[in-house]
CSV table of C-alpha atoms in Angstrom, one decimal:
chain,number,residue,atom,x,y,z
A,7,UNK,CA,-13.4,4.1,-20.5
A,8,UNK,CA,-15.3,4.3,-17.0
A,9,UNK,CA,-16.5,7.6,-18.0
A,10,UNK,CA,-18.0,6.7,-21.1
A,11,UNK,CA,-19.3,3.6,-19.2
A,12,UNK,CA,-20.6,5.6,-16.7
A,13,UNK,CA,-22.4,8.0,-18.7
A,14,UNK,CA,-24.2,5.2,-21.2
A,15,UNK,CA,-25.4,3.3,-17.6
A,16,UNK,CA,-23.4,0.3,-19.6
A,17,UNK,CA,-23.7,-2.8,-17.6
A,18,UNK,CA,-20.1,-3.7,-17.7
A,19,UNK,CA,-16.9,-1.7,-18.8
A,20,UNK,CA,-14.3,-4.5,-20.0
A,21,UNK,CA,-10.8,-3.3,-19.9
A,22,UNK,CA,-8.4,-5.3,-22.3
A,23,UNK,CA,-4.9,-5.7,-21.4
A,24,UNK,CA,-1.9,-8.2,-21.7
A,25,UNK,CA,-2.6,-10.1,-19.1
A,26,UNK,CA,-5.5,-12.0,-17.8
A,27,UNK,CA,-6.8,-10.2,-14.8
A,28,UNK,CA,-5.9,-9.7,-11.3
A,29,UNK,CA,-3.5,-11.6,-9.5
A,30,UNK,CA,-2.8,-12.2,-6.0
A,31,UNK,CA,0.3,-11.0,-6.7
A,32,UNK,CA,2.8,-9.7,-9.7
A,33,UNK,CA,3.2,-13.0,-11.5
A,34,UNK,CA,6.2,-12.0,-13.1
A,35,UNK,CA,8.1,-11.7,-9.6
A,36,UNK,CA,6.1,-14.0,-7.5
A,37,UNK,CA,5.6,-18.0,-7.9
A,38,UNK,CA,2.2,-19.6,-7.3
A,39,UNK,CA,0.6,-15.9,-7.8
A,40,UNK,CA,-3.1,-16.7,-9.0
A,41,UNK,CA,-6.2,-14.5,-10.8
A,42,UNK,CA,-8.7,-13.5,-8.9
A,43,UNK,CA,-11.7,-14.1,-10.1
A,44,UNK,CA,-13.7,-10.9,-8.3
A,45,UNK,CA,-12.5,-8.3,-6.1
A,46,UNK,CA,-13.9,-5.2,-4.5
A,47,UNK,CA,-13.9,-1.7,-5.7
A,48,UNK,CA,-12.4,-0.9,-2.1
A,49,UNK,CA,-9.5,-3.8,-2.5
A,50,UNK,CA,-9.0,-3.2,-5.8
A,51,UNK,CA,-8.1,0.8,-5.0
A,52,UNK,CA,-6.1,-0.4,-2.6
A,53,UNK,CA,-4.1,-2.6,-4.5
A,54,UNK,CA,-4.0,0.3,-6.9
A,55,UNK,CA,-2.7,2.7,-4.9
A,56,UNK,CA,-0.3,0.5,-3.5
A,57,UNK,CA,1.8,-0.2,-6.2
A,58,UNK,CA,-0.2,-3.0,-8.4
A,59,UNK,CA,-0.2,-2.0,-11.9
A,60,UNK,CA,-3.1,-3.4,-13.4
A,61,UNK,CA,-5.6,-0.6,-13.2
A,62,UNK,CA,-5.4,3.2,-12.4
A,63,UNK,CA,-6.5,3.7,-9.3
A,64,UNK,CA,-8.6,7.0,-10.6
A,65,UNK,CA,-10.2,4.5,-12.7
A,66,UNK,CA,-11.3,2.4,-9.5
A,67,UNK,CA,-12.2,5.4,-7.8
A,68,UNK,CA,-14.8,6.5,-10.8
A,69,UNK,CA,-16.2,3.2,-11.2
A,70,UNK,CA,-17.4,3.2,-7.1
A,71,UNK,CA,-18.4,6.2,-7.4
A,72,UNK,CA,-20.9,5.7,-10.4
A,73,UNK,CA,-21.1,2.2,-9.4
A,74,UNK,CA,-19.6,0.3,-13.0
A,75,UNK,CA,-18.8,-2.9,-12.6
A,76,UNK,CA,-15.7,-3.6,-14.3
A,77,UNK,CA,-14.1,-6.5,-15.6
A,78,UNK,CA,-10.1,-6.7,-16.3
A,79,UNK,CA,-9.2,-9.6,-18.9
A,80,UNK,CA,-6.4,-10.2,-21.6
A,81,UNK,CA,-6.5,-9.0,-25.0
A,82,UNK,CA,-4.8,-12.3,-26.5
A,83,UNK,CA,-6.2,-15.1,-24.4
A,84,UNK,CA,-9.9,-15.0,-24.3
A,85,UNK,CA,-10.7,-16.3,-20.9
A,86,UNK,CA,-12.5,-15.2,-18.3
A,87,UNK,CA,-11.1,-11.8,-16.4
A,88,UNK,CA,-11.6,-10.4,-13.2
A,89,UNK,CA,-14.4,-8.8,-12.0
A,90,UNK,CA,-14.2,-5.8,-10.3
A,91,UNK,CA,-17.9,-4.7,-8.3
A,92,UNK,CA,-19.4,-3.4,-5.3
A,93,UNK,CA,-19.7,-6.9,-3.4
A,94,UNK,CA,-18.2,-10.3,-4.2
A,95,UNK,CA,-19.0,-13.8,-3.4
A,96,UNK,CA,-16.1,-14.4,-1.8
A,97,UNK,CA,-15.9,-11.3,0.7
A,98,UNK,CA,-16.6,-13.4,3.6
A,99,UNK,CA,-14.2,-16.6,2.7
A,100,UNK,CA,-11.3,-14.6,1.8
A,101,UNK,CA,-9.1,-13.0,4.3
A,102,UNK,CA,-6.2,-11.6,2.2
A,103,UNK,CA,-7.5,-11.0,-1.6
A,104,UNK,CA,-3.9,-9.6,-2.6
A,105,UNK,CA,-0.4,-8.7,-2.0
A,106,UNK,CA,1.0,-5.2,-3.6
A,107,UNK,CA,5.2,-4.0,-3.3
A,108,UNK,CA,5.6,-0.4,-3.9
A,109,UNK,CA,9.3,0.8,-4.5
A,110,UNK,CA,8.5,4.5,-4.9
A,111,UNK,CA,9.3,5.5,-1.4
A,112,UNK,CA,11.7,7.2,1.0
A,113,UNK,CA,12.0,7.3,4.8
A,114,UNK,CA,12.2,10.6,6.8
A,115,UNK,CA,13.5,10.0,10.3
A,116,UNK,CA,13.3,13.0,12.4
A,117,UNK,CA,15.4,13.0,15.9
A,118,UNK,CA,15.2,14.1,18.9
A,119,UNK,CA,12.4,16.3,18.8
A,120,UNK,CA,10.7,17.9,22.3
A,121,UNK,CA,7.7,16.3,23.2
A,122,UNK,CA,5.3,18.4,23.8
A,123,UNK,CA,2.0,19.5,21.8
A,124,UNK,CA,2.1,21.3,18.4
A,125,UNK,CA,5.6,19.4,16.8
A,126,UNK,CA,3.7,17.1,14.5
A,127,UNK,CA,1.8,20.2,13.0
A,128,UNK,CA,4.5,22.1,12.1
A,129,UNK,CA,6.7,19.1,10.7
A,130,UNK,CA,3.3,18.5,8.4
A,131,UNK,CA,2.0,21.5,7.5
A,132,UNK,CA,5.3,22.3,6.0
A,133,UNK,CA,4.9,19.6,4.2
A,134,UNK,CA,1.6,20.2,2.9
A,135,UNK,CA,2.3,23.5,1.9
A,136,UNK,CA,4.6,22.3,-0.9
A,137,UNK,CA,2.4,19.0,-1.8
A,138,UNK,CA,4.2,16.8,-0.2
A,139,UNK,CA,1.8,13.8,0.6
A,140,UNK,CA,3.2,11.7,4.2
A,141,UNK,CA,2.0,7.9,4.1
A,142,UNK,CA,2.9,5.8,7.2
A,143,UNK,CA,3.9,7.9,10.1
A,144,UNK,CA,5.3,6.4,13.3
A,145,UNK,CA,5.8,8.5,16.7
A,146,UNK,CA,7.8,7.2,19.4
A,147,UNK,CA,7.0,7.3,23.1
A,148,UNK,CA,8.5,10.5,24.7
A,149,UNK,CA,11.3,9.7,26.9
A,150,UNK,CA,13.7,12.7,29.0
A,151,UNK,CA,10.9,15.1,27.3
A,152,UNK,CA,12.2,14.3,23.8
A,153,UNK,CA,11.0,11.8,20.9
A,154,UNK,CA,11.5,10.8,17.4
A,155,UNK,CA,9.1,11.0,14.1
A,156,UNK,CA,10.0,8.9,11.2
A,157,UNK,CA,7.3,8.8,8.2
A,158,UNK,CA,6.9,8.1,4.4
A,159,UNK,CA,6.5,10.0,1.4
A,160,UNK,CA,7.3,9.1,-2.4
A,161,UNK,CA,10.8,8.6,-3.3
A,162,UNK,CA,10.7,11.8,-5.4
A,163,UNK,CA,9.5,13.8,-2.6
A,164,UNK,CA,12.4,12.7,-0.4
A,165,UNK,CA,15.3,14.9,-1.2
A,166,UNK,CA,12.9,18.4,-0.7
A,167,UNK,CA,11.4,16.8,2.0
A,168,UNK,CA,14.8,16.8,4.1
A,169,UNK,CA,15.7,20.3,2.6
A,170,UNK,CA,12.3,22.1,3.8
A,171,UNK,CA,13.0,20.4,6.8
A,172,UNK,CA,16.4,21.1,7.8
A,173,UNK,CA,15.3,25.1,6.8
A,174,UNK,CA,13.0,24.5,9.6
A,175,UNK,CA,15.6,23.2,11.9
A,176,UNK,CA,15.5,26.0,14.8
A,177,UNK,CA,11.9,26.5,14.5
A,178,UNK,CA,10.6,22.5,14.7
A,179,UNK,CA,13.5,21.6,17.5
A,180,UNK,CA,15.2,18.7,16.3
A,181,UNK,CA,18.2,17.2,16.7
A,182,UNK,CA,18.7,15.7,13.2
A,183,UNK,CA,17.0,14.6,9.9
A,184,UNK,CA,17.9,11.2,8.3
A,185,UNK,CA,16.6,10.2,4.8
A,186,UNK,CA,16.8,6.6,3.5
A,187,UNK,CA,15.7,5.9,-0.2
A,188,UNK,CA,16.2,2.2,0.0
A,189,UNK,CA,13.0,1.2,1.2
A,190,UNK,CA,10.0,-0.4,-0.3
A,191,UNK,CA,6.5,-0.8,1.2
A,192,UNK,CA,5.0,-4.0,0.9
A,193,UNK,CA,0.7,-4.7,1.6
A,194,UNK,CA,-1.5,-7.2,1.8
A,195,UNK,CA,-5.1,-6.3,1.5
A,196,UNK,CA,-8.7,-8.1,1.5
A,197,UNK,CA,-12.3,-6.7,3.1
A,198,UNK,CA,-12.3,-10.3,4.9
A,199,UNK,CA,-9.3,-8.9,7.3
A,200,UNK,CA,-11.6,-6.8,9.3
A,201,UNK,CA,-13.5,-9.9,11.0
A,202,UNK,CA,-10.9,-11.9,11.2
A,203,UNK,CA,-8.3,-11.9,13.9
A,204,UNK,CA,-5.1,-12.8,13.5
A,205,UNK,CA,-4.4,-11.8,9.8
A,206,UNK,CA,-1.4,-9.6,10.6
A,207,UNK,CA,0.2,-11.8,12.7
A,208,UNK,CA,0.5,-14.4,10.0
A,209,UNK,CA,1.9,-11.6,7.7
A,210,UNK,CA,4.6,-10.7,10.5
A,211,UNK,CA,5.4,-14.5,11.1
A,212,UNK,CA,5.9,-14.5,7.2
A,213,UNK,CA,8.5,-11.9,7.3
A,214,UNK,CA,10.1,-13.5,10.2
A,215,UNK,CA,10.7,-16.8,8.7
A,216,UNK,CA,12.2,-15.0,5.9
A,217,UNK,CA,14.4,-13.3,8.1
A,218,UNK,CA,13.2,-9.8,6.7
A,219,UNK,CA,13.1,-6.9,9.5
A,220,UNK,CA,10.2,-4.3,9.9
A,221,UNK,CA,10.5,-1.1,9.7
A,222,UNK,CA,7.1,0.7,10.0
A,223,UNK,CA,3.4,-0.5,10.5
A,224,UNK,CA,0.5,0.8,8.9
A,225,UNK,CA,-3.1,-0.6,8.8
A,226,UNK,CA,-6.6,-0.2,8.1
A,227,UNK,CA,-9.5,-2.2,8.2
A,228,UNK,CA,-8.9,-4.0,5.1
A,229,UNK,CA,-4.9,-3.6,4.6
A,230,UNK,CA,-1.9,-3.9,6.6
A,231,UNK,CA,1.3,-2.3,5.2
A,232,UNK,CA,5.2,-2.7,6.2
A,233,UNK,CA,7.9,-0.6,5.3
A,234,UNK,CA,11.5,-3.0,5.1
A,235,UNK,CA,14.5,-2.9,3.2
A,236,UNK,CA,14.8,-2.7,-0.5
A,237,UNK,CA,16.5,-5.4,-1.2
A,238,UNK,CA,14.0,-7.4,0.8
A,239,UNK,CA,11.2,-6.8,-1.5
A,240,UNK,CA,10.9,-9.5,-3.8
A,241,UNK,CA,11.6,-11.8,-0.9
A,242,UNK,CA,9.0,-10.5,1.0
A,243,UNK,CA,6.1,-10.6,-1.2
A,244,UNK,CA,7.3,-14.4,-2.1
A,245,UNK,CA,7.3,-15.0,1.8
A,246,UNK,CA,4.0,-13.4,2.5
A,247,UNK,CA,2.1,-14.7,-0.5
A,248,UNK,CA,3.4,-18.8,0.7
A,249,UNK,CA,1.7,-18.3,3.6
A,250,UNK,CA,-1.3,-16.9,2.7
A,251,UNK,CA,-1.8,-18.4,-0.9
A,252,UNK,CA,0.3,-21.8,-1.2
A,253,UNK,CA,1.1,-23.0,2.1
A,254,UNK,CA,-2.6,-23.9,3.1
A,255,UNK,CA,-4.1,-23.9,-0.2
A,256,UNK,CA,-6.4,-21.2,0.2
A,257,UNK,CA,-7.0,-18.5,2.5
């Protein structure tokens, strides 16, 4: 549909679904999630590609390109949708425009590796070589000339991932390889984050409340993802989104 739209020069490519737009969050999972009324081609890939299922993310990635504006909106309901464009009104107001939980992933936890130059190229390269795409990576300090490496890829991924590995034992120089499938990624993302201090911290107090441990960091300049326990998903999403949606009222 962005294709077509793209190559008519429509004005607007209107996407029909079953529900009525974009939400702050999943509103089947999360209470108080709300619709957003316009979002960015940048936070809306995000979302995308976080784990949000309202829109492909190829589809995002086609309509910044050939600069569509998009609108998502219900196929039953008739209201206004969301609007999906280049720059919003609300850019500079909102901090945090969404939250995304992404269940598709694994942990690979590599273990006393020798610290010294080269080792994360040949742990990724191997990797890369059979399409194996890494997400968050996190490298500890180097302590009695060893170190660890743990890193992300998709839950599918995770099983040949540790295989290709452990093949590669003797010529990496690691002690051990741990893989844990019970993990789930979960993101908050908005453009406002980048000019505005402070945005993670709330995210991380959140979590603490909650009593919901961290396990990995990522961030960007307009998302901040956390890697925690399966079973702490739901929770965690719910958590995050109360502080940033309900608790105040607004962003």
């Amino acid at each position: 549909a962005v294709a077509l739209a793209a190559s008519l020069h429509a004005d607007l490519c209107q996407i029909y679904t079953d529900v009525d737009g974009v939400y702050t969050a999943d509103p089947r999972h999360v209470t108080g999630a709300r619709k957003i009324d316009e979002i960015t081609y940048d936070e809306m890939l995000e979302l995308a590609s976080l784990g949000a299922q309202v829109l492909h993310n190829r589809s995002v990635e086609m309509a910044k390109r050939y600069g569509v504006n998009m609108e998502v909106l219900s196929s039953f309901s008739g209201h206004m949708g969301t609007k999906v464009k280049e720059v919003v009104k609300t850019m500079e107001k909102n901090h945090v425009s969404g939250i995304a939980k992404d269940k598709n992933v694994a942990r690979l936890a590599l273990v006393g590796l020798a610290d010294q130059p080269g080792i994360a190229f040949k742990i990724f390269s191997l990797l890369a070589r059979k399409d194996i795409n890494v997400d968050i990576i996190l490298q500890s300090i180097g302590r009695n000339e060893s170190k660890d490496i743990s890193f992300t890829v998709a839950r599918g991924d995770g099983p040949e991932a540790k295989r290709i590995l452990e093949e590669h034992q003797q010529s990496i120089g690691f002690q051990s390889v741990e893989l844990n499938e019970e993990v789930a990624k979960v993101s908050i993302v908005g453009a406002g984050m980048v000019n505005n201090a402070g945005v993670a911290c709330k995210m991380f107090e959140a979590l603490f409340s909650a009593g919901i441990n961290i396990n990995m960091i990522s961030t960007s300049e307009i998302k901040v993802s956390v890697l925690v326990d399966e079973r702490d998903a739901d929770r965690a999403v719910q958590a995050i989104h109360d502080r940033f949606f309900n608790e105040f009222g607004s962003n």
